[in-house]
mmCIF file of C-alpha atoms in Angstrom:
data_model
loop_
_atom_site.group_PDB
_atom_site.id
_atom_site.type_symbol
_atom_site.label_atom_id
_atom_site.label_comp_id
_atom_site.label_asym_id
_atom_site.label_seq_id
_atom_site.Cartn_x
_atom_site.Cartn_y
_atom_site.Cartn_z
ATOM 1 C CA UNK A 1 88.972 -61.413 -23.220
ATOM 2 C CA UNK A 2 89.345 -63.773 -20.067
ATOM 3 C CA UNK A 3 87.235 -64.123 -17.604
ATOM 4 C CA UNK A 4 88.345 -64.464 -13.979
ATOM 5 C CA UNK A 5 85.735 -65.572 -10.884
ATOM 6 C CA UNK A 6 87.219 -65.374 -7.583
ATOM 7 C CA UNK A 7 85.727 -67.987 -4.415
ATOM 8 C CA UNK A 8 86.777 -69.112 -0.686
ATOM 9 C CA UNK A 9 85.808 -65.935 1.173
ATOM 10 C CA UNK A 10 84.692 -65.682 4.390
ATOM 11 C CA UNK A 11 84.784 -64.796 7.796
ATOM 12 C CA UNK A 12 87.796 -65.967 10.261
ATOM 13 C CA UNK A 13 88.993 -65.245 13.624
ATOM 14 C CA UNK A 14 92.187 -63.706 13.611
ATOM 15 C CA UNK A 15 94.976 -66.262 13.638
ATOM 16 C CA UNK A 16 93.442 -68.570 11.185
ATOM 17 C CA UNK A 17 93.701 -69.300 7.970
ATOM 18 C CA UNK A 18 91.307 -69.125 4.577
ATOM 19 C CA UNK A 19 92.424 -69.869 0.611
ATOM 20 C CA UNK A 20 91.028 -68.036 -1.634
ATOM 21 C CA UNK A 21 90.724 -69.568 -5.375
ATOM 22 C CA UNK A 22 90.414 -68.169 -8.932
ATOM 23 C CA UNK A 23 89.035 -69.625 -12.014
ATOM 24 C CA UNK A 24 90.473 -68.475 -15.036
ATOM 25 C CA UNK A 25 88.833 -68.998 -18.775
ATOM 26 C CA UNK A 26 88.981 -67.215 -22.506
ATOM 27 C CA UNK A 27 92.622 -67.837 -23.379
ATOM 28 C CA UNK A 28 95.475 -69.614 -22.634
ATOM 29 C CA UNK A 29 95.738 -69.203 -18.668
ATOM 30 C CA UNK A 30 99.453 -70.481 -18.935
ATOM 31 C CA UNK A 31 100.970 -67.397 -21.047
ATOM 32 C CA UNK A 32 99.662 -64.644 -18.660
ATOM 33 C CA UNK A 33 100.653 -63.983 -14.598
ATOM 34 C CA UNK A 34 98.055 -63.817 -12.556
ATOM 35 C CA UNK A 35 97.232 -61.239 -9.730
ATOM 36 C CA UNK A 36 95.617 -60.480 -6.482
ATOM 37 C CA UNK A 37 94.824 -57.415 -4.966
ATOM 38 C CA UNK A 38 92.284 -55.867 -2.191
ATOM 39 C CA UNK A 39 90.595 -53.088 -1.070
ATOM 40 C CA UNK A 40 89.292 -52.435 2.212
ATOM 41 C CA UNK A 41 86.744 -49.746 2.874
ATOM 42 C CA UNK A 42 88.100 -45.762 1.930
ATOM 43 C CA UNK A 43 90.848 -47.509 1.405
ATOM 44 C CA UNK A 44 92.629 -47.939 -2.557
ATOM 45 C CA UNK A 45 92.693 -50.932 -4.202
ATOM 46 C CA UNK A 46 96.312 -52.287 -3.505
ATOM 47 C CA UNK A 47 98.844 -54.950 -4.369
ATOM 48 C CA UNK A 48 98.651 -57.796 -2.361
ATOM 49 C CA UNK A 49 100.624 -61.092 -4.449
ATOM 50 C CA UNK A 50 101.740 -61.445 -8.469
ATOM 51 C CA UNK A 51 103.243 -64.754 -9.957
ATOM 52 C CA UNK A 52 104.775 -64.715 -13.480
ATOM 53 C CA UNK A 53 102.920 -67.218 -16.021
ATOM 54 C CA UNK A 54 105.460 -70.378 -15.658
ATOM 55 C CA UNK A 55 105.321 -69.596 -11.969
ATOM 56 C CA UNK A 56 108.368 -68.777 -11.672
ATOM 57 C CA UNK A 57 108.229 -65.808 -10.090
ATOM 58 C CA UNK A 58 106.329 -64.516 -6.711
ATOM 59 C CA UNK A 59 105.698 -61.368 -5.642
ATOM 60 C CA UNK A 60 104.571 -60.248 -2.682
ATOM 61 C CA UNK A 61 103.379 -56.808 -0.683
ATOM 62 C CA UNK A 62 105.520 -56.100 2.739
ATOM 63 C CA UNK A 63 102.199 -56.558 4.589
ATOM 64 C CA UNK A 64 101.574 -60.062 3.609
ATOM 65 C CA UNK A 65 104.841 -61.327 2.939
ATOM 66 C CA UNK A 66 105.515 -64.550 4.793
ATOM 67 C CA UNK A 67 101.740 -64.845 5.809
ATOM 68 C CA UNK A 68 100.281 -65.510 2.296
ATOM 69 C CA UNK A 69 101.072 -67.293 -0.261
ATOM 70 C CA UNK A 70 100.265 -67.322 -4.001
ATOM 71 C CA UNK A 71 100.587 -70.144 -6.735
ATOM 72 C CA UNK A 72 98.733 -71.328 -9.824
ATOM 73 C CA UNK A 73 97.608 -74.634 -11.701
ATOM 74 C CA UNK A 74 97.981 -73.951 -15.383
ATOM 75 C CA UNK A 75 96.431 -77.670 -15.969
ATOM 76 C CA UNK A 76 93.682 -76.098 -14.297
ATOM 77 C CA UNK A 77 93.510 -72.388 -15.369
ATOM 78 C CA UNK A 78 93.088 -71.777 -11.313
ATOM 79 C CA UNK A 79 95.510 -69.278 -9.071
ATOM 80 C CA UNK A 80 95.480 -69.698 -5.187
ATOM 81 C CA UNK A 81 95.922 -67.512 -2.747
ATOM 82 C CA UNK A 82 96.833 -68.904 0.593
ATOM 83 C CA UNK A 83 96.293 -66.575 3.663
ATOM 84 C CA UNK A 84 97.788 -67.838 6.822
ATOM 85 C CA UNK A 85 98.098 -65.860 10.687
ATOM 86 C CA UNK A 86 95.408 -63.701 9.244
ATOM 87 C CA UNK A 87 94.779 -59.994 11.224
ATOM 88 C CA UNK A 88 92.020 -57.722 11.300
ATOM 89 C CA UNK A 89 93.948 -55.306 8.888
ATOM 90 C CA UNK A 90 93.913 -58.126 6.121
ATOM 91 C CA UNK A 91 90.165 -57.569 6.071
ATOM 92 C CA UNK A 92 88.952 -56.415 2.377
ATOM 93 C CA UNK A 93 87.700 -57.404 -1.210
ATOM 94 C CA UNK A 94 90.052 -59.116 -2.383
ATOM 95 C CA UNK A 95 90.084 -59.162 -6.453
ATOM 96 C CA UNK A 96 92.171 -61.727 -8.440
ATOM 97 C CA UNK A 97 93.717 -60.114 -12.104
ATOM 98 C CA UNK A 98 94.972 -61.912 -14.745
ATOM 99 C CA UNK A 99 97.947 -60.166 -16.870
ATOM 100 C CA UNK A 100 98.660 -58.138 -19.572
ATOM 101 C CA UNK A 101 101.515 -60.421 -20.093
ATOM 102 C CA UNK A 102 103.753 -63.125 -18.186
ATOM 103 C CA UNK A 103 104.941 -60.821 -15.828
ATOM 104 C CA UNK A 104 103.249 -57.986 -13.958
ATOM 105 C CA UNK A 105 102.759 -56.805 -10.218
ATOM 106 C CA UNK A 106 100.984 -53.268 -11.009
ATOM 107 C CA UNK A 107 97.328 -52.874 -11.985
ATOM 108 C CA UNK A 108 98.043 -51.289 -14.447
ATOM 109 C CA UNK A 109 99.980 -54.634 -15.942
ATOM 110 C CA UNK A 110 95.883 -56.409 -14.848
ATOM 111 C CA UNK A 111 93.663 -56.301 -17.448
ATOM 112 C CA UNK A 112 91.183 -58.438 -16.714
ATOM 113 C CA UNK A 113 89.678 -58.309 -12.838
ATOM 114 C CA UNK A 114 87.059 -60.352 -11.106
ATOM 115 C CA UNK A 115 84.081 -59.525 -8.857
ATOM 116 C CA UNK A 116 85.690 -59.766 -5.705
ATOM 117 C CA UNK A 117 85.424 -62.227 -2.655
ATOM 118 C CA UNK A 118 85.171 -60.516 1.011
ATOM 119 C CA UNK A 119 87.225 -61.393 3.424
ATOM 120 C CA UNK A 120 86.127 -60.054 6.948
ATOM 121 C CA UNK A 121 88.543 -61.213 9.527
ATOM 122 C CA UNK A 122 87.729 -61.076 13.119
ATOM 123 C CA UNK A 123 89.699 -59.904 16.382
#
């Protein structure tokens, strides 16, 4: 089983700019994607960014695309997710997932999830 711990969260005004880190350990980081996702409050728990296991792959929800982006160290056994021209609506837990296998962009693909790291984003 791997264990995944998410960091970086915080508050920003809206504009700005956080990255959001996750550290991966348990098994071999670089044969799994990796995940994040975020829920707000009454809200589900959605997609938000996906990248296959050799990184060759990104995926992104409509909502963040060209604001955030993901990518991983497998020397490290660490996924990033940069958020950039953040807005109030981007406000949520967000939750990094590491894969079933090397590819994956549904939770249901996620089979291991972290605690969560808030990200409250001011207007």
């Amino acid at each position: 089983q791997v264990q995944v711990v998410e960091s970086g969260g915080g508050l920003v005004q809206a504009g700005g700019s956080l990255r959001l880190t996750c550290a991966a350990s348990g098994r071999t980081f670089s044969l799994y994607a990796m995940g994040w996702f975020r829920q707000s409050p009454g809200k589900k728990r959605e997609f938000v960014a996906a990248i296959t296991k050799s990184a060759g792959g990104t995926y992104y929800a409509d909502s963040v695309k060209g604001r955030f982006t993901i990518s991983r160290d497998n020397a490290k056994s660490t996924v990033y997710l940069q958020m950039n021209s953040l807005k109030s609506e981007d406000t949520a837990v967000y939750y990094c997932a590491a894969g079933n296998t090397g590819y994956g962009v549904g939770q249901a693909d996620f089979g291991s999830w972290g605690q969560g790291t808030q990200v409250t984003v001011s207007s």
